[in-house]
Amino acid sequence: MIAFVDNWLQFLHSIFKWFLQIYTQKKIENKLKVSNLSPRPTSVNYHFTRQCNYRCGFCFHTAKSSFVLPLEEAMRGLRLLHEAGMEKINFSGGEPFIHQKGRYLGHLVRFCKRELGLASVSIVSNGSLITEDWFIRFGEHLDILAISCDSFQPETNNLIGRHRNSNKKEVATCKDDDQHLESLERVRGWCRDYRVAFKINSVINTHNFDEDMNRQIRQLNPVRWKVFQCLLIGGENHGKEALRNAEKFVVTDQQFESFLQRHREVACLVPESNVKMRNSYLILDERMRFLDCVDGRKTPSPSLLDVGVEAAIQASGFDEAMFFQRGGKYVWSKSDMSPSLLEW
């Protein structure tokens, strides 16, 4: 009897060890699966055109191609991104309002909000080509409109290149630069009238790092003021293959910090240094390829239209942890914003 019990206990012990080994192995496998998961495309920046009517000297997404996807193909890609978990889409360029005078952009904005039901649809523009008619047709589907403005001094905008291109070989006048600031004020008013959250993006460089913008930013009262440190990207604004040479625009970390300190009382300021910027954005180019900036240049992935989102995003170099660390996810739907933020 005792022998029988001993044998039975040994058998149960063996079964227990076997189950424990299986459980441990499965736990390890699950951890590995989690660690190897592709990052989720929570927020995507789609640069669907590289064409622009401005000539900013530090531009990091230059006019190396005139290609734009057919509208139906762009919509197909956006649907794939939505199915993979995209909550926010930001349309940029180039200048996104340049293609088909903004109609292409408008159709994408409406599709993303009405058909896909995205929480947030936003645009980054220089503001010069936006019309009130565009707001009338598409404004209800847009959550945030960001206007790029690096200076409130016309002479500084001239030095930066923040003005319209000209076919003539002549230097832009201050009148050209005043037009940019006039566009900024005009678009700010339309955002108020058509209930679109207004945002400002500024690139801090050697021509504006010592400027005081406190008064103007408070007057314009954007929901966010994104302040970027000028960034070099190989093949775009740096190196032999680049269409721009932004080396002369680069500021030191100390100069960037001095600008931030000067504006530290501006509540809507959101600073982004080179370290925070470089790999924390999911950037799609005009062919819907993710751009990997890890090595200081933009290396394209296969197009998600060909291989799907999960395969393409593996080659994006995206630092998801830094995305959240820099505050990449915020209150980005105008339906969730305080009504006072949409007023001026």
CSV table of C-alpha atoms in Angstrom, one decimal:
chain,number,residue,atom,x,y,z
A,1,MET,CA,0.0,0.0,0.0
A,2,ILE,CA,2.8,2.4,0.9
A,3,ALA,CA,4.6,1.6,-2.3
A,4,PHE,CA,1.4,2.3,-4.3
A,5,VAL,CA,1.0,5.7,-2.6
A,6,ASP,CA,4.7,6.6,-3.2
A,7,ASN,CA,4.3,5.7,-6.9
A,8,TRP,CA,1.1,7.7,-7.2
A,9,LEU,CA,2.7,10.8,-5.5
A,10,GLN,CA,5.7,10.5,-7.9
A,11,PHE,CA,3.3,10.4,-10.8
A,12,LEU,CA,1.4,13.4,-9.7
A,13,HIS,CA,4.7,15.2,-9.1
A,14,SER,CA,5.8,14.4,-12.6
A,15,ILE,CA,2.5,15.7,-14.0
A,16,PHE,CA,2.8,18.9,-12.0
A,17,LYS,CA,6.4,19.5,-13.3
A,18,TRP,CA,5.2,18.9,-16.8
A,19,PHE,CA,2.4,21.5,-16.5
A,20,LEU,CA,4.8,23.9,-14.8
A,21,GLN,CA,7.2,23.6,-17.7
A,22,ILE,CA,4.5,24.1,-20.3
A,23,TYR,CA,3.1,27.2,-18.4
A,24,THR,CA,6.6,28.7,-18.1
A,25,GLN,CA,7.4,28.2,-21.7
A,26,LYS,CA,4.0,29.7,-22.8
A,27,LYS,CA,4.7,32.7,-20.5
A,28,ILE,CA,8.1,33.3,-22.1
A,29,GLU,CA,6.6,33.0,-25.6
A,30,ASN,CA,3.9,35.5,-24.8
A,31,LYS,CA,6.4,38.0,-23.5
A,32,LEU,CA,8.5,37.6,-26.7
A,33,LYS,CA,5.4,38.1,-28.8
A,34,VAL,CA,4.5,41.3,-26.9
A,35,SER,CA,8.1,42.7,-27.2
A,36,ASN,CA,8.1,42.0,-31.0
A,37,LEU,CA,4.7,43.6,-31.7
A,38,SER,CA,4.7,46.4,-34.2
A,39,PRO,CA,4.1,49.8,-32.8
A,40,ARG,CA,0.5,51.0,-33.1
A,41,PRO,CA,0.0,53.8,-35.6
A,42,THR,CA,-1.9,55.9,-33.1
A,43,SER,CA,-1.0,59.2,-34.8
A,44,VAL,CA,0.3,59.4,-38.4
A,45,ASN,CA,1.7,62.3,-40.4
A,46,TYR,CA,0.9,61.9,-44.1
A,47,HIS,CA,3.0,64.1,-46.4
A,48,PHE,CA,1.0,63.4,-49.5
A,49,THR,CA,2.8,66.0,-51.6
A,50,ARG,CA,6.3,67.4,-51.7
A,51,GLN,CA,5.4,70.5,-53.7
A,52,CYS,CA,5.4,73.9,-52.1
A,53,ASN,CA,5.0,77.5,-52.9
A,54,TYR,CA,7.4,78.7,-50.2
A,55,ARG,CA,11.2,78.2,-50.0
A,56,CYS,CA,12.1,77.9,-46.4
A,57,GLY,CA,15.8,77.3,-46.1
A,58,PHE,CA,15.6,74.6,-43.4
A,59,CYS,CA,12.7,72.5,-45.0
A,60,PHE,CA,13.1,68.9,-44.1
A,61,HIS,CA,10.6,67.5,-46.6
A,62,THR,CA,11.6,69.0,-49.9
A,63,ALA,CA,10.2,68.9,-53.5
A,64,LYS,CA,12.2,65.9,-54.7
A,65,SER,CA,9.1,64.5,-56.4
A,66,SER,CA,5.9,65.7,-57.9
A,67,PHE,CA,4.1,62.4,-57.3
A,68,VAL,CA,0.7,62.3,-55.6
A,69,LEU,CA,-1.3,59.1,-55.1
A,70,PRO,CA,-4.7,58.8,-56.9
A,71,LEU,CA,-7.4,59.8,-54.4
A,72,GLU,CA,-8.9,56.3,-54.2
A,73,GLU,CA,-5.5,54.8,-53.4
A,74,ALA,CA,-4.8,57.3,-50.7
A,75,MET,CA,-8.2,56.5,-49.2
A,76,ARG,CA,-7.4,52.8,-49.3
A,77,GLY,CA,-4.2,53.4,-47.4
A,78,LEU,CA,-5.9,55.5,-44.8
A,79,ARG,CA,-8.5,52.8,-44.3
A,80,LEU,CA,-5.7,50.3,-43.7
A,81,LEU,CA,-4.1,52.6,-41.1
A,82,HIS,CA,-7.5,53.0,-39.4
A,83,GLU,CA,-8.0,49.2,-39.2
A,84,ALA,CA,-4.5,49.0,-37.7
A,85,GLY,CA,-5.4,51.4,-34.9
A,86,MET,CA,-4.9,55.0,-36.2
A,87,GLU,CA,-6.8,57.5,-34.2
A,88,LYS,CA,-5.3,60.7,-35.6
A,89,ILE,CA,-4.2,61.8,-39.1
A,90,ASN,CA,-2.2,64.9,-39.8
A,91,PHE,CA,-1.9,66.0,-43.4
A,92,SER,CA,1.3,67.9,-44.4
A,93,GLY,CA,3.6,68.5,-47.3
A,94,GLY,CA,5.2,70.3,-48.9
A,95,GLU,CA,2.2,72.5,-48.9
A,96,PRO,CA,-1.0,70.4,-48.6
A,97,PHE,CA,-3.3,73.1,-50.1
A,98,ILE,CA,-1.2,73.3,-53.3
A,99,HIS,CA,-2.6,70.1,-55.0
A,100,GLN,CA,-5.9,70.7,-56.8
A,101,LYS,CA,-6.2,74.0,-54.9
A,102,GLY,CA,-7.0,72.1,-51.7
A,103,ARG,CA,-9.8,70.0,-53.1
A,104,TYR,CA,-7.8,66.7,-52.9
A,105,LEU,CA,-6.9,67.6,-49.3
A,106,GLY,CA,-10.5,68.4,-48.5
A,107,HIS,CA,-11.8,65.1,-49.8
A,108,LEU,CA,-9.2,63.3,-47.6
A,109,VAL,CA,-10.2,65.3,-44.5
A,110,ARG,CA,-13.9,64.6,-45.1
A,111,PHE,CA,-13.2,60.9,-45.7
A,112,CYS,CA,-11.2,60.5,-42.5
A,113,LYS,CA,-13.8,62.2,-40.3
A,114,ARG,CA,-17.0,61.0,-42.0
A,115,GLU,CA,-16.2,57.6,-43.3
A,116,LEU,CA,-13.4,56.4,-40.9
A,117,GLY,CA,-14.7,58.3,-37.9
A,118,LEU,CA,-11.2,59.3,-36.7
A,119,ALA,CA,-11.0,61.1,-33.4
A,120,SER,CA,-8.7,63.8,-34.9
A,121,VAL,CA,-8.0,65.1,-38.4
A,122,SER,CA,-5.4,67.9,-38.6
A,123,ILE,CA,-3.4,69.9,-41.2
A,124,VAL,CA,-0.1,71.7,-41.2
A,125,SER,CA,0.1,74.5,-43.8
A,126,ASN,CA,1.8,77.8,-44.4
A,127,GLY,CA,-1.6,79.3,-44.8
A,128,SER,CA,-1.1,81.2,-48.0
A,129,LEU,CA,-3.4,79.2,-50.2
A,130,ILE,CA,-6.3,78.6,-47.8
A,131,THR,CA,-9.6,80.2,-48.8
A,132,GLU,CA,-12.8,80.7,-46.9
A,133,ASP,CA,-14.6,78.6,-49.4
A,134,TRP,CA,-12.5,75.6,-48.3
A,135,PHE,CA,-13.7,76.1,-44.7
A,136,ILE,CA,-17.3,76.3,-45.9
A,137,ARG,CA,-16.9,73.0,-47.8
A,138,PHE,CA,-14.7,71.0,-45.5
A,139,GLY,CA,-14.1,72.9,-42.2
A,140,GLU,CA,-16.7,70.9,-40.1
A,141,HIS,CA,-14.6,67.8,-40.6
A,142,LEU,CA,-11.3,69.4,-39.5
A,143,ASP,CA,-10.2,69.3,-35.8
A,144,ILE,CA,-7.0,71.3,-35.9
A,145,LEU,CA,-5.3,73.6,-38.4
A,146,ALA,CA,-1.6,74.4,-37.7
A,147,ILE,CA,0.0,77.3,-39.5
A,148,SER,CA,3.8,77.5,-39.7
A,149,CYS,CA,5.1,80.9,-38.5
A,150,ASP,CA,8.7,81.3,-37.5
A,151,SER,CA,8.8,85.0,-36.9
A,152,PHE,CA,6.6,88.1,-36.6
A,153,GLN,CA,9.3,90.2,-38.2
A,154,PRO,CA,8.9,90.5,-42.1
A,155,GLU,CA,12.7,90.8,-42.5
A,156,THR,CA,13.3,87.6,-40.5
A,157,ASN,CA,10.8,85.7,-42.7
A,158,ASN,CA,12.6,87.0,-45.7
A,159,LEU,CA,15.9,85.6,-44.4
A,160,ILE,CA,14.3,82.3,-43.6
A,161,GLY,CA,12.5,82.0,-46.9
A,162,ARG,CA,9.1,81.9,-45.3
A,163,HIS,CA,7.4,83.5,-48.4
A,164,ARG,CA,6.1,82.6,-51.8
A,165,ASN,CA,8.3,81.3,-54.5
A,166,SER,CA,8.9,83.6,-57.5
A,167,ASN,CA,9.8,82.7,-61.0
A,168,LYS,CA,11.9,85.8,-61.2
A,169,LYS,CA,15.5,85.9,-60.0
A,170,GLU,CA,14.9,88.6,-57.4
A,171,VAL,CA,15.0,88.8,-53.7
A,172,ALA,CA,11.6,88.7,-51.9
A,173,THR,CA,10.4,92.0,-50.6
A,174,CYS,CA,9.1,92.8,-47.2
A,175,LYS,CA,5.7,93.1,-48.8
A,176,ASP,CA,5.9,89.3,-49.7
A,177,ASP,CA,6.7,88.6,-46.0
A,178,ASP,CA,3.9,90.8,-44.7
A,179,GLN,CA,1.6,88.6,-46.8
A,180,HIS,CA,2.5,85.6,-44.7
A,181,LEU,CA,1.6,87.4,-41.5
A,182,GLU,CA,-1.6,88.6,-43.1
A,183,SER,CA,-2.5,85.1,-44.1
A,184,LEU,CA,-1.8,84.0,-40.5
A,185,GLU,CA,-4.3,86.5,-39.1
A,186,ARG,CA,-6.9,85.8,-41.8
A,187,VAL,CA,-6.8,82.0,-41.3
A,188,ARG,CA,-6.9,82.5,-37.5
A,189,GLY,CA,-10.2,84.4,-38.0
A,190,TRP,CA,-11.7,81.6,-40.2
A,191,CYS,CA,-10.7,79.0,-37.6
A,192,ARG,CA,-12.8,80.9,-35.1
A,193,ASP,CA,-15.7,81.4,-37.4
A,194,TYR,CA,-15.8,77.7,-38.5
A,195,ARG,CA,-15.0,76.1,-35.2
A,196,VAL,CA,-11.6,74.7,-36.0
A,197,ALA,CA,-8.9,74.6,-33.3
A,198,PHE,CA,-6.0,76.9,-34.3
A,199,LYS,CA,-2.4,75.9,-33.8
A,200,ILE,CA,1.0,77.5,-34.6
A,201,ASN,CA,4.2,75.7,-35.5
A,202,SER,CA,7.6,77.5,-35.2
A,203,VAL,CA,11.1,76.3,-36.2
A,204,ILE,CA,13.7,77.9,-34.0
A,205,ASN,CA,16.8,78.7,-36.0
A,206,THR,CA,19.7,81.2,-36.2
A,207,HIS,CA,17.5,84.0,-37.4
A,208,ASN,CA,14.8,83.9,-34.8
A,209,PHE,CA,16.2,82.3,-31.6
A,210,ASP,CA,16.6,85.7,-30.0
A,211,GLU,CA,13.1,87.0,-30.9
A,212,ASP,CA,10.4,87.7,-28.3
A,213,MET,CA,7.1,86.4,-29.6
A,214,ASN,CA,5.2,86.5,-26.3
A,215,ARG,CA,2.8,89.3,-27.3
A,216,GLN,CA,1.9,88.0,-30.7
A,217,ILE,CA,1.3,84.4,-29.5
A,218,ARG,CA,-0.9,85.6,-26.7
A,219,GLN,CA,-2.9,87.7,-29.1
A,220,LEU,CA,-3.4,84.8,-31.5
A,221,ASN,CA,-4.2,82.4,-28.7
A,222,PRO,CA,-3.5,79.1,-30.3
A,223,VAL,CA,-4.6,75.8,-28.6
A,224,ARG,CA,-0.9,74.7,-29.0
A,225,TRP,CA,2.3,76.4,-30.0
A,226,LYS,CA,4.7,73.8,-31.2
A,227,VAL,CA,8.3,75.0,-31.0
A,228,PHE,CA,10.8,72.9,-32.9
A,229,GLN,CA,14.6,73.0,-32.8
A,230,CYS,CA,15.9,73.2,-36.4
A,231,LEU,CA,16.7,69.7,-37.4
A,232,LEU,CA,19.2,68.4,-40.1
A,233,ILE,CA,18.0,65.5,-42.2
A,234,GLY,CA,20.4,63.9,-44.7
A,235,GLY,CA,19.2,64.0,-48.3
A,236,GLU,CA,16.6,66.6,-47.5
A,237,ASN,CA,18.3,69.7,-46.0
A,238,HIS,CA,21.8,68.3,-45.4
A,239,GLY,CA,24.3,66.6,-47.6
A,240,LYS,CA,25.2,66.4,-51.3
A,241,GLU,CA,21.8,65.0,-52.4
A,242,ALA,CA,19.8,67.6,-50.5
A,243,LEU,CA,17.8,70.4,-52.1
A,244,ARG,CA,18.4,72.6,-49.1
A,245,ASN,CA,21.4,73.3,-46.9
A,246,ALA,CA,20.1,74.0,-43.4
A,247,GLU,CA,23.5,74.0,-41.6
A,248,LYS,CA,23.5,77.7,-41.4
A,249,PHE,CA,20.0,77.6,-39.7
A,250,VAL,CA,21.0,75.2,-36.9
A,251,VAL,CA,21.0,76.5,-33.3
A,252,THR,CA,22.8,75.0,-30.3
A,253,ASP,CA,20.9,73.4,-27.5
A,254,GLN,CA,21.7,76.4,-25.4
A,255,GLN,CA,20.2,78.8,-27.9
A,256,PHE,CA,17.1,76.7,-28.2
A,257,GLU,CA,16.8,76.6,-24.4
A,258,SER,CA,17.2,80.4,-24.2
A,259,PHE,CA,14.2,80.8,-26.6
A,260,LEU,CA,12.2,78.4,-24.4
A,261,GLN,CA,13.1,80.3,-21.2
A,262,ARG,CA,12.0,83.6,-22.8
A,263,HIS,CA,8.6,82.2,-23.5
A,264,ARG,CA,8.2,79.9,-20.4
A,265,GLU,CA,5.1,81.8,-19.3
A,266,VAL,CA,3.2,80.9,-22.5
A,267,ALA,CA,0.9,78.1,-21.3
A,268,CYS,CA,0.3,76.6,-24.8
A,269,LEU,CA,4.0,76.2,-25.6
A,270,VAL,CA,5.0,72.6,-26.5
A,271,PRO,CA,8.8,72.4,-27.1
A,272,GLU,CA,10.5,69.7,-29.1
A,273,SER,CA,14.3,69.4,-29.2
A,274,ASN,CA,16.1,67.4,-31.9
A,275,VAL,CA,16.2,64.4,-29.5
A,276,LYS,CA,12.4,64.4,-29.0
A,277,MET,CA,11.7,65.0,-32.7
A,278,ARG,CA,13.9,62.7,-34.6
A,279,ASN,CA,12.2,59.3,-34.2
A,280,SER,CA,9.0,60.0,-32.4
A,281,TYR,CA,6.9,60.8,-35.5
A,282,LEU,CA,5.3,58.2,-37.8
A,283,ILE,CA,5.9,59.9,-41.2
A,284,LEU,CA,4.3,58.7,-44.4
A,285,ASP,CA,5.7,60.0,-47.7
A,286,GLU,CA,3.8,60.5,-50.9
A,287,ARG,CA,3.9,56.8,-51.8
A,288,MET,CA,2.7,55.8,-48.3
A,289,ARG,CA,6.1,54.6,-47.2
A,290,PHE,CA,7.1,55.1,-43.6
A,291,LEU,CA,10.3,57.2,-43.3
A,292,ASP,CA,13.0,55.9,-40.9
A,293,CYS,CA,15.0,58.8,-39.5
A,294,VAL,CA,17.2,56.8,-37.1
A,295,ASP,CA,20.4,57.3,-39.1
A,296,GLY,CA,19.8,61.0,-39.6
A,297,ARG,CA,18.2,60.6,-43.0
A,298,LYS,CA,14.8,59.4,-44.3
A,299,THR,CA,15.0,55.8,-45.3
A,300,PRO,CA,11.7,54.6,-46.8
A,301,SER,CA,10.0,51.4,-45.9
A,302,PRO,CA,8.0,49.3,-48.5
A,303,SER,CA,4.7,51.0,-49.2
A,304,LEU,CA,1.9,49.9,-46.8
A,305,LEU,CA,-0.3,49.7,-49.9
A,306,ASP,CA,1.9,46.8,-51.1
A,307,VAL,CA,2.9,45.0,-47.8
A,308,GLY,CA,0.3,46.2,-45.3
A,309,VAL,CA,0.7,48.4,-42.2
A,310,GLU,CA,2.3,45.9,-39.9
A,311,ALA,CA,5.1,45.0,-42.3
A,312,ALA,CA,5.7,48.6,-43.3
A,313,ILE,CA,5.8,50.0,-39.8
A,314,GLN,CA,8.5,47.5,-38.8
A,315,ALA,CA,10.9,49.6,-41.0
A,316,SER,CA,9.7,53.0,-39.7
A,317,GLY,CA,12.3,53.4,-36.9
A,318,PHE,CA,9.4,54.7,-34.8
A,319,ASP,CA,10.2,55.3,-31.1
A,320,GLU,CA,6.7,54.8,-29.6
A,321,ALA,CA,8.0,55.5,-26.0
A,322,MET,CA,9.3,58.9,-27.0
A,323,PHE,CA,6.1,59.6,-28.8
A,324,PHE,CA,4.2,59.3,-25.5
A,325,GLN,CA,7.0,60.9,-23.6
A,326,ARG,CA,6.9,64.1,-25.7
A,327,GLY,CA,3.1,64.4,-25.2
A,328,GLY,CA,2.3,63.0,-28.7
A,329,LYS,CA,-1.2,62.1,-27.5
A,330,TYR,CA,-3.2,65.0,-26.1
A,331,VAL,CA,-6.8,66.4,-26.4
A,332,TRP,CA,-6.8,66.4,-30.2
A,333,SER,CA,-10.5,66.2,-31.0
A,334,LYS,CA,-12.4,69.5,-31.1
A,335,SER,CA,-15.5,67.8,-29.7
A,336,ASP,CA,-13.4,67.2,-26.5
A,337,MET,CA,-12.0,70.7,-26.2
A,338,SER,CA,-13.4,73.5,-24.1
A,339,PRO,CA,-15.5,75.8,-26.3
A,340,SER,CA,-13.3,78.7,-25.2
A,341,LEU,CA,-10.4,77.1,-27.0
A,342,LEU,CA,-12.2,77.4,-30.3
A,343,GLU,CA,-13.0,81.1,-29.8
A,344,TRP,CA,-10.7,84.1,-30.1
